[in-house]
Coordinates of C-alpha atoms in Angstrom, one line a residue:
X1 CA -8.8 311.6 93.5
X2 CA -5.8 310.6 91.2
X3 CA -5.9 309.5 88.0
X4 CA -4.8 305.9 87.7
X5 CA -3.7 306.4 84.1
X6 CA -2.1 309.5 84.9
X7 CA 1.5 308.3 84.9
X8 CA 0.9 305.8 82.1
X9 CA 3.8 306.5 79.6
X10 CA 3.4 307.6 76.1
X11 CA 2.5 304.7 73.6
X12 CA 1.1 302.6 76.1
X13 CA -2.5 302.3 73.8
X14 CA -4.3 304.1 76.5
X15 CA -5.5 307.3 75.8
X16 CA -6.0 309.9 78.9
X17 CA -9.2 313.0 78.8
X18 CA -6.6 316.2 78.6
X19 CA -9.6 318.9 78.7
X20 CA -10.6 321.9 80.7
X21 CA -11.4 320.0 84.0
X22 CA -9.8 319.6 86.6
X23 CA -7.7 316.5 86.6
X24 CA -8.7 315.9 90.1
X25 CA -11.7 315.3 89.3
X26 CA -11.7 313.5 86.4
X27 CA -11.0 310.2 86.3
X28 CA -10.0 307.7 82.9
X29 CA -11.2 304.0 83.3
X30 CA -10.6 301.2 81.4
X31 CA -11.3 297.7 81.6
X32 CA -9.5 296.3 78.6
X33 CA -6.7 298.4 76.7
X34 CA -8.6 300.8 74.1
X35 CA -9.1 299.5 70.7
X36 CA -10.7 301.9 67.8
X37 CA -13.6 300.3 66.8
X38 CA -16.7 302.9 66.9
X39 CA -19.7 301.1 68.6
X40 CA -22.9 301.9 66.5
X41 CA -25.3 300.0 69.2
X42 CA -25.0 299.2 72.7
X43 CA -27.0 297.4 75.1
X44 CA -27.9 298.8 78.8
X45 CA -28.5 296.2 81.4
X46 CA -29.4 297.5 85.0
X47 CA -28.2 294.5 87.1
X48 CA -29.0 295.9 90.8
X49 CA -31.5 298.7 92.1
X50 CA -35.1 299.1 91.7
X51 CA -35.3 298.7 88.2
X52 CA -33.2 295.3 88.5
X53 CA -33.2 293.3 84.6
X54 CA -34.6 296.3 82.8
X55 CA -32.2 296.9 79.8
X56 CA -32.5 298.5 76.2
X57 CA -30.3 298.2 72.8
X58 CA -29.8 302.3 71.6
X59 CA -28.6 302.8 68.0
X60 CA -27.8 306.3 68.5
X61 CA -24.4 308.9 69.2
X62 CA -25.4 310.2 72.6
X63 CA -27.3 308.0 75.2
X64 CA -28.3 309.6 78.4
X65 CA -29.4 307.6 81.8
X66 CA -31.8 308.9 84.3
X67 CA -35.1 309.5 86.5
X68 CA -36.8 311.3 83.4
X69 CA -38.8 310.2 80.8
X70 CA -36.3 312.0 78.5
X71 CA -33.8 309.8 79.1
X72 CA -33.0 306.5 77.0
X73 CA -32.6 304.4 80.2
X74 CA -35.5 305.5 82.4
X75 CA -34.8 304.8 86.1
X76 CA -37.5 304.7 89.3
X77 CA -34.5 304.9 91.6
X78 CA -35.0 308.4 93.5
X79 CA -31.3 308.6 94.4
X80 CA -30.6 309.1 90.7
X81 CA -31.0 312.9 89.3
X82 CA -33.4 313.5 86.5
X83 CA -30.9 313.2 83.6
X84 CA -27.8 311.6 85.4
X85 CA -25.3 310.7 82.9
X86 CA -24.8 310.8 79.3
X87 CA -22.9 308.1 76.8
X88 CA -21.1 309.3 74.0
X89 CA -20.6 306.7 71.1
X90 CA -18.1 307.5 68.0
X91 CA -15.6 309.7 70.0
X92 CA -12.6 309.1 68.2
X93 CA -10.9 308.3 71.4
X94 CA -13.2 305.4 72.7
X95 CA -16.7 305.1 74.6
X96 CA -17.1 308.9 76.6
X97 CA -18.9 308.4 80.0
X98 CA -19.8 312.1 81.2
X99 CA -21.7 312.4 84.5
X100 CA -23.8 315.4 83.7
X101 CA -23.6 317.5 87.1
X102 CA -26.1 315.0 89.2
X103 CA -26.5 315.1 92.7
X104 CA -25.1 311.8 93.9
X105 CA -22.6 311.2 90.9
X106 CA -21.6 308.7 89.1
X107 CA -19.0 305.8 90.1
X108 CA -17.4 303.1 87.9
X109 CA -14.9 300.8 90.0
X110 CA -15.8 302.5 92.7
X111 CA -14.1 305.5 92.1
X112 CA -16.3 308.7 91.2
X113 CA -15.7 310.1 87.9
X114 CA -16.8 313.1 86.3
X115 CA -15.5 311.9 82.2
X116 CA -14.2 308.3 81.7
X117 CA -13.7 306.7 78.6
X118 CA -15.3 302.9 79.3
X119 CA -15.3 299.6 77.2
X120 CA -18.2 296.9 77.0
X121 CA -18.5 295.1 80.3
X122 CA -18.1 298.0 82.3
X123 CA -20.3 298.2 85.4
X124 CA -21.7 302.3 85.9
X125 CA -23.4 302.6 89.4
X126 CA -25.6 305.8 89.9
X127 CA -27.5 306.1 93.1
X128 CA -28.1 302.6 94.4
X129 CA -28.3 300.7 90.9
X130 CA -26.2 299.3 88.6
X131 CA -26.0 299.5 85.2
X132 CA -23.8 297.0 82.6
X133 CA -22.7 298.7 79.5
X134 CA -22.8 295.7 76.8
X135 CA -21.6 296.2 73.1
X136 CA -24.4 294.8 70.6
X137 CA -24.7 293.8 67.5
X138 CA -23.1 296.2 65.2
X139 CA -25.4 298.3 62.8
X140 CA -24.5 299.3 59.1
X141 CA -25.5 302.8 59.1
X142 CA -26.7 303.8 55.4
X143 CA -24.2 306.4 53.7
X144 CA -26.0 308.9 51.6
X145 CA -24.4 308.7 47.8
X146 CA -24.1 312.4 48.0
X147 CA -22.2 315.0 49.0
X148 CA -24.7 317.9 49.7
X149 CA -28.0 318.2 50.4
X150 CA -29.1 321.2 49.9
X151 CA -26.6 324.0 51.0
X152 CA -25.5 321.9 52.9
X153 CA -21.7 319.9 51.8
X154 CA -19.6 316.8 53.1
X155 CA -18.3 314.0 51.6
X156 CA -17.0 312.5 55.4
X157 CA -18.9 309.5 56.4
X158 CA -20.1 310.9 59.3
X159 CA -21.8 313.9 57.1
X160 CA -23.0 311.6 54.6
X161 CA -24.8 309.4 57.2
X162 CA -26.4 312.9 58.6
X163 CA -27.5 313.3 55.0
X164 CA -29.2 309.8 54.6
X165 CA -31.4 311.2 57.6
X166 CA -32.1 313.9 56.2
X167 CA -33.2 312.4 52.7
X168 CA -35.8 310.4 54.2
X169 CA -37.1 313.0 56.5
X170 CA -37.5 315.7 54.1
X171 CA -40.7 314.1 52.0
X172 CA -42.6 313.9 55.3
X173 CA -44.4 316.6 57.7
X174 CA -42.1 314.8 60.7
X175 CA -41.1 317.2 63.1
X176 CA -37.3 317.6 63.2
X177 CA -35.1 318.4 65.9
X178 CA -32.0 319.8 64.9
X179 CA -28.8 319.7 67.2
X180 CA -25.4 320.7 67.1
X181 CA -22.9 323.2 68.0
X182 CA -23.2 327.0 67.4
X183 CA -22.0 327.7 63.3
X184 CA -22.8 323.7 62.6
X185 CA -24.9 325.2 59.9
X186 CA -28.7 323.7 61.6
X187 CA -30.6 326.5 59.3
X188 CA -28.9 325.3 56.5
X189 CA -30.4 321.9 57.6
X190 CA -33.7 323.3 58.0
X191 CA -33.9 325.4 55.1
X192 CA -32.8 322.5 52.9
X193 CA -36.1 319.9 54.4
X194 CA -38.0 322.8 53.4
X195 CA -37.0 322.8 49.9
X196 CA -37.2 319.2 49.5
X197 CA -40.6 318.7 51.2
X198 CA -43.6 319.0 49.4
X199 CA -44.2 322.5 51.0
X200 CA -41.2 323.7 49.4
X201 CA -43.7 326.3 47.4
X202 CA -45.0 327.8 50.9
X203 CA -43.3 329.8 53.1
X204 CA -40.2 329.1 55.2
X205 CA -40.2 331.3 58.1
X206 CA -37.6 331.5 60.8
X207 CA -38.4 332.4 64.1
X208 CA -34.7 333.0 66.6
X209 CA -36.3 332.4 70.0
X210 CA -32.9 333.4 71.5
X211 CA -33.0 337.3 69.8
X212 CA -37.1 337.4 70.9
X213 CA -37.2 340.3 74.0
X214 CA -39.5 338.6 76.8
X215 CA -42.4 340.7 76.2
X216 CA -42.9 340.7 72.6
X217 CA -41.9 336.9 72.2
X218 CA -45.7 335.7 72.6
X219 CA -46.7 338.0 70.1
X220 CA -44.4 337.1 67.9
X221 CA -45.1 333.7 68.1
X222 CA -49.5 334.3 68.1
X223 CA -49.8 337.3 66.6
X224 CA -51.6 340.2 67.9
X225 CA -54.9 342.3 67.8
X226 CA -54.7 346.0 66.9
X227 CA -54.8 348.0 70.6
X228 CA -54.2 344.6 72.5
X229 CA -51.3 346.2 74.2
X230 CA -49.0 349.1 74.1
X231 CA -47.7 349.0 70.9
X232 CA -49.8 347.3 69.3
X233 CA -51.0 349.7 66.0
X234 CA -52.3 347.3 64.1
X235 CA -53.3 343.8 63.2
X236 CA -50.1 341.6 63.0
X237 CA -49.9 337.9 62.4
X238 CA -47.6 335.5 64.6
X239 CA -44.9 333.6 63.0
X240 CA -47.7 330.3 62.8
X241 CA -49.9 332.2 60.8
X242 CA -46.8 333.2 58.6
X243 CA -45.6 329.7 58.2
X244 CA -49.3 328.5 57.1
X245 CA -48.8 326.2 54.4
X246 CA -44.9 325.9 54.6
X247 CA -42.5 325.0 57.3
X248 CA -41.5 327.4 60.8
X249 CA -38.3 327.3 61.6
X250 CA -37.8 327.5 65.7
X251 CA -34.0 328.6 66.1
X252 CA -32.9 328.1 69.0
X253 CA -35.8 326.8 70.9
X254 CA -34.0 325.7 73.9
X255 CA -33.6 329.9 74.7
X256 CA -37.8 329.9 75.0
X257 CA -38.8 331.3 78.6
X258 CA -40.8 328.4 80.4
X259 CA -43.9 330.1 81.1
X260 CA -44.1 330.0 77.0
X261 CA -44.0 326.9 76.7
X262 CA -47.1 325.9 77.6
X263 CA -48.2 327.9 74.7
X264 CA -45.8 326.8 72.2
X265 CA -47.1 323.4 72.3
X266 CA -50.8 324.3 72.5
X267 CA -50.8 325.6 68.9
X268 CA -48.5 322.5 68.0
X269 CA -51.3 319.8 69.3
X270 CA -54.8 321.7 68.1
X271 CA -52.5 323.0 65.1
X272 CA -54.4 326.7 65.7
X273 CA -54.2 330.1 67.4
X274 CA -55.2 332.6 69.1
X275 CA -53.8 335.7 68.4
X276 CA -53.3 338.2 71.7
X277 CA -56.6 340.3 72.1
X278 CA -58.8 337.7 70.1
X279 CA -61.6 335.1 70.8
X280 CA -61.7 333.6 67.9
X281 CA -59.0 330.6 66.8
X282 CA -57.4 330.4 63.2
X283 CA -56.4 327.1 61.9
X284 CA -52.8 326.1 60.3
X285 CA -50.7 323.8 58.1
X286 CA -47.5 323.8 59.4
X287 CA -44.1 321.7 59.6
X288 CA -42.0 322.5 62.6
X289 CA -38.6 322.8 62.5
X290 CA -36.4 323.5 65.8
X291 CA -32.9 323.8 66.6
X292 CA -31.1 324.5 69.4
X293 CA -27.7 324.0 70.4
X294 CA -28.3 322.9 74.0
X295 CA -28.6 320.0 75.9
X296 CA -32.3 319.7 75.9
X297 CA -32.3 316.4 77.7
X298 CA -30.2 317.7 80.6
X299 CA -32.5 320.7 81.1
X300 CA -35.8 318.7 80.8
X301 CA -34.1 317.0 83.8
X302 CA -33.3 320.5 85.4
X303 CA -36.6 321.5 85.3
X304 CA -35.7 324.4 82.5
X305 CA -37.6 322.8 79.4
X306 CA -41.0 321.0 79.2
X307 CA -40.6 316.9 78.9
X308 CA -43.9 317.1 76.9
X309 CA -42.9 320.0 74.4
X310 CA -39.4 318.0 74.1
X311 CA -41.4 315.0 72.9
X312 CA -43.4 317.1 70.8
X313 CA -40.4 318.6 69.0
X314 CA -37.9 315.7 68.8
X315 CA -40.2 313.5 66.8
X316 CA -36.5 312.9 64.8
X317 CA -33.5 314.2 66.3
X318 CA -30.7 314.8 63.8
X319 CA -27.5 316.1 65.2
X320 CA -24.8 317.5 63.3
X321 CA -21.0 317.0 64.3
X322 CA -18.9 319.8 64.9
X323 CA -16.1 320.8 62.2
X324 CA -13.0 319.3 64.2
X325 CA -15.1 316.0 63.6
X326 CA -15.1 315.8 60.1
X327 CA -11.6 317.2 59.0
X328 CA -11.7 315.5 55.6
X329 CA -14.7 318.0 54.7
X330 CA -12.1 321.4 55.5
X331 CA -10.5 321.5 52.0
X332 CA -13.9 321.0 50.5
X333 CA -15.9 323.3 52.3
X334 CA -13.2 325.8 51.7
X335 CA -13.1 325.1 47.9
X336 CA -17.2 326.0 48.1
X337 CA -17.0 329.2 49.5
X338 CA -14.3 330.1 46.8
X339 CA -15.9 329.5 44.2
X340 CA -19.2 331.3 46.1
X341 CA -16.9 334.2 46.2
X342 CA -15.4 334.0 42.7
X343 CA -19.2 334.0 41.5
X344 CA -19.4 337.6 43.1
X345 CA -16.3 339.3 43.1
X346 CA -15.3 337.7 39.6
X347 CA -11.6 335.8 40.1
X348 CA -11.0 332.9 42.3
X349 CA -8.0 333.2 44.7
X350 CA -6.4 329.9 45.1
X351 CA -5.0 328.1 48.8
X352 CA -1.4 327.4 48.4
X353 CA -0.2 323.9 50.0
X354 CA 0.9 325.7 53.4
X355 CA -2.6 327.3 53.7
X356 CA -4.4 324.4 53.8
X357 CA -2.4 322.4 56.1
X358 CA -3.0 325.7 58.3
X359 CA -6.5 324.9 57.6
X360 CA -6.0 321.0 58.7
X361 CA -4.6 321.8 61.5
X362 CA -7.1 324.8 63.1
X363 CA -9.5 323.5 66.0
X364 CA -12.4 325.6 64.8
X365 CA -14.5 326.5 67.6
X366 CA -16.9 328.4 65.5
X367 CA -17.1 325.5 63.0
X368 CA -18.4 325.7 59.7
X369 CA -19.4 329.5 60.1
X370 CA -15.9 330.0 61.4
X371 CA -14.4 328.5 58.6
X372 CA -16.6 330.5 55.7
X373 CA -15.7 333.5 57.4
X374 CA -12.1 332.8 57.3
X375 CA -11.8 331.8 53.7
X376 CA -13.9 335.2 52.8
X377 CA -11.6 337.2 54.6
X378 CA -8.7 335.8 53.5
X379 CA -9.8 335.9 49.4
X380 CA -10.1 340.0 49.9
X381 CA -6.7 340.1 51.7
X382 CA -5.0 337.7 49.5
X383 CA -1.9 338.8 47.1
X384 CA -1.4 337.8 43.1
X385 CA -4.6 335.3 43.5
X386 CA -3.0 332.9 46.3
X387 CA -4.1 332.7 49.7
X388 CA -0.9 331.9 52.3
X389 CA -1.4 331.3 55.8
X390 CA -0.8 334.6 57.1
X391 CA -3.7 335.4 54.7
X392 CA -5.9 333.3 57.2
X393 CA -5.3 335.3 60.2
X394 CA -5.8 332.4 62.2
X395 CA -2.8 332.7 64.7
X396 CA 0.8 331.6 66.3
X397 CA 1.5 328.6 63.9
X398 CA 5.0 326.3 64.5
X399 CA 8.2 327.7 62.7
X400 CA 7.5 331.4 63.2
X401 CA 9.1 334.1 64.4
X402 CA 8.5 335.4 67.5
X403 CA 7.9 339.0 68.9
X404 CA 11.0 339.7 71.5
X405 CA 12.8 342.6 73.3
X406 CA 16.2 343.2 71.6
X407 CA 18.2 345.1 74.6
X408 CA 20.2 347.5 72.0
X409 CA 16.9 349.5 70.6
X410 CA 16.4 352.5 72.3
X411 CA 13.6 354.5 72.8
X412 CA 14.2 356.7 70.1
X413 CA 15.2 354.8 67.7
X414 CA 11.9 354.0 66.9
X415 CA 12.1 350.1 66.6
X416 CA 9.8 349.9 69.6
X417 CA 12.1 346.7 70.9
X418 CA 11.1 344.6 68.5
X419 CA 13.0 341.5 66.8
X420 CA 14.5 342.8 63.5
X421 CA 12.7 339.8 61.8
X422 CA 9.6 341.6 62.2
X423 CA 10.7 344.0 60.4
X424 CA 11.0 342.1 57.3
X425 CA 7.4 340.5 57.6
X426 CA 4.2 341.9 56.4
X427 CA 2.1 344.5 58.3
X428 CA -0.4 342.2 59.5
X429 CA 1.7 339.1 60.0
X430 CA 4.0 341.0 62.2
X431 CA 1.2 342.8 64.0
X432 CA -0.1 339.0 64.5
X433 CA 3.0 337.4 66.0
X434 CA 3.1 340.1 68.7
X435 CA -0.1 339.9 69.8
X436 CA 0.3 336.1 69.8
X437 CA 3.2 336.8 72.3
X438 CA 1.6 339.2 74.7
X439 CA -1.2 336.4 75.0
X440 CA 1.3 333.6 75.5
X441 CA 2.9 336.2 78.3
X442 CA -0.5 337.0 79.6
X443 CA -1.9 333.7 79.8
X444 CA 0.9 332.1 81.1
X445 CA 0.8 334.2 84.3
X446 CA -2.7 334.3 84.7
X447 CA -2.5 330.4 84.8
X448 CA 0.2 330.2 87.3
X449 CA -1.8 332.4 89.1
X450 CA -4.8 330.3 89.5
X451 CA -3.0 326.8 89.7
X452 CA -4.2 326.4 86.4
X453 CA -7.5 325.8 87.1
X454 CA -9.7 327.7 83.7
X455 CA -12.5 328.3 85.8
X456 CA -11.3 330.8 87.4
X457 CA -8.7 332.3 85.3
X458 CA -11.7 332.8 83.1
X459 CA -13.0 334.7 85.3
X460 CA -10.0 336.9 86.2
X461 CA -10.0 337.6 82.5
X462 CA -13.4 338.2 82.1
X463 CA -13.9 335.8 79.3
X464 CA -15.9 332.1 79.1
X465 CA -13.7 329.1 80.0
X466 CA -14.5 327.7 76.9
X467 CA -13.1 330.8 74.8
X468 CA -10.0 330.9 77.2
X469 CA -9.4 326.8 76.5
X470 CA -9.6 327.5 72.5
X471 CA -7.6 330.6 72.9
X472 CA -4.7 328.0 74.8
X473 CA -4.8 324.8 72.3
X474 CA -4.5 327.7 69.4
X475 CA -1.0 329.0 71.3
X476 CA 0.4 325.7 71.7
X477 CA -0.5 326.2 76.1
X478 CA -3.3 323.6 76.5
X479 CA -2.5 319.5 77.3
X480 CA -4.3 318.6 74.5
X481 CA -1.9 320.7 72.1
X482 CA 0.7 319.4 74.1
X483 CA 0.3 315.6 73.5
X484 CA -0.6 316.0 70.1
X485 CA 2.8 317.8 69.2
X486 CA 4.7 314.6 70.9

């Protein structure tokens, strides 16, 4: 299937998907040209199918469509998979459609797409309905006046409306389901509702479901009786018993084997256990806490998560954007963990201007984390108290010079046939810039090797698709990196 914005030419006011899928299969639709106004609530009106004149108005970032009761639009129609297709709202870019692997797919125009960016009065057909995606009223969304809450900073809109949540939540025993991308900073989140909840004096306890090994991950979570299985030497409270009287944090509850499950939510309806080798239940007073960054939704549908534990858990559901969403928080964040640093290590290295455009302009695919991680590295490193962009260690940037073979350097003469502007930078910048080649050299043949297709250059590489896609868009190889230098 082409693309039938694919030949569009550049400032035409129609954007195209340039991601890691195969263009082929992907298809941008429009029915009007794209205008930038972020829809805040939509209406969903099935107009043919089973479930003919149902409809719903969602006020939310991420509506899915589908057979289960997960879904925002729940559908009887038994051609449609469990969760079908997912609606993105606040992408910079427009409206994202994203068909979410179903079994009969997902067609708009008639052509089947796998990501399209839609506008209101655009007919999606799944299985044998149809569904109208209507714009609403639009919704002012309260801004929090602050620019933290707890350990947690922003001063972007989109972090201070995640922080208005958050403020409201916090006084009550609401469960709270946390999402958002790996290094988004979701314990930071949960930590902070336990400190401004009125259990802040009881314990917060954190539980990482995806570090638990299979067998001891019941105990962990109920407890155990001395002798109740090998290992077992004494008497050991689970992580509910632990919590009693303060808040459990579930990290990563999406990694939680199914046959637990059942479990999970037996202690979180009677609000009691029963610890492994015991008859005897123990009460507790606990607020629960979960994060994960998966698509819980879309595994409720595949059968890999309980629908009635999801309900249980996702009582609230806030969701925390990913760094390259909120660029305006970079500098700030950045200025944070400097002065966390100068509090420890006693001076303050400062960013010079070049640094922080570096910083502007990263993708940062390990977010927030990433980010800390970078500025702490680069405040050790750093020379006379200022922090340059070869300080950062974050790459090939534009204007730099490159790593080539100069034909008159001989194997003796030690120079290792190297451009003599090496030579003149810093150990570590230099050493940078030629591995920054190499991978422009080895990626570029792997790709022409495979047609460009990252699935399986991935997996010729023996990395994930999504670390070989971040790796390209850093060297300047990926579409995306492309258009944006045009």
């Amino acid at each position: 299937m082409s693309n039938p914005t694919e030949n569009e030419p550049p400032g035409s006011g129609i954007p195209q998907i340039e991601d890691d899928l195969d263009p082929g299969m992907t298809t941008t639709f429009f029915s009007s040209p794209h205008r930038h106004t972020q829809l805040r609530r939509v209406m969903l009106r099935v107009t043919a199918g089973p479930d003919r004149g149902a409809q719903i108005q969602v006020s939310r970032p991420k509506i899915t469509v589908g057979r289960s009761a997960v879904n925002d639009l729940v559908l009887t129609d038994t051609s449609v998979s469990g969760t079908h297709l997912q609606i993105t709202l606040g992408d910079k870019r427009g409206v994202l459609l994203r068909d979410l692997d179903s079994t009969n797919g997902t067609t708009v125009g008639g052509l089947r797409v796998r990501e399209a960016y839609i506008e209101p009065g655009t007919t999606i057909s799944v299985g044998k309905t149809d569904v109208l995606f209507l714009s609403a009223d639009e919704v002012e969304i309260p801004l929090s006046g602050h620019d933290h809450f707890g350990a947690l900073w922003g001063a972007s809109s989109t972090m201070r409306e995640v922080f208005a949540i958050l403020e409201k939540v916090a006084p009550t025993d609401m469960s709270v389901m946390i999402g958002g991308e790996t290094g988004t900073g979701k314990e930071l989140v949960a930590r902070a509702l336990h400190d401004e909840s009125k259990r802040a004096e009881g314990p917060f306890v954190v539980l990482d479901c995806g570090s638990l090994p299979r067998e001891l991950a019941e105990a962990a979570i109920l407890g155990h009786k001395k002798g109740s299985f090998t290992g077992a030497i004494s008497d050991r409270p689970g992580a509910f018993e632990e919590a009693d009287g303060g808040t459990l944090f579930l990290d990563e509850v999406g990694e939680l084997p199914i046959d637990l499950q059942p479990k999970l939510l037996r202690v979180l309806d009677r609000r009691e256990v029963q610890r492994i080798g015991e008859s005897n239940v123990r009460k507790v007073d606990v607020r629960v806490v979960a994060a994960t960054h998966r698509d819980l939704r879309q595994m409720v549908g595949a059968g890999q998560f309980r629908e009635d534990l999801y309900f249980r858990l996702t009582v609230m559901n806030v969701e925390l954007p990913p760094l390259r969403e909120r660029g305006e928080d970079i500098l700030l964040l950045a200025s944070k963990f400097l002065e966390d640093f100068a509090r420890i290590h006693g001076r303050a290295p400062q960013l010079n201007e070049e640094a922080k455009q570096v910083l502007l302009h990263e993708a940062w695919p390990g977010n927030v984390r990433q980010l800390k991680n970078t500025i702490e590295r680069a405040a050790h490193l750093s020379r006379n108290a200022i922090i340059e962009p070869a300080d950062l260690h974050l790459g090939r940037r534009e204007g730099r010079p490159v790593a080539k073979r100069e034909s008159g350097e001989g194997e003796g003469g030690g120079g290792g046939g190297l451009s003599e502007e090496l030579y003149a930078m810093p150990f570590k910048e230099a050493k940078q810039h030629v591995v920054d080649e190499f991978e422009r050299a080895y990626f570029a043949r792997l790709l022409a090797k495979t047609d460009n297709n990252l699935s399986r250059a991935s997996a010729e590489a023996g990395i994930t698709r999504y670390y070989l896609r971040e790796l390209l868009k850093r060297l300047g190889m990926h579409k995306s990196s492309k258009k944006s230098d045009d």
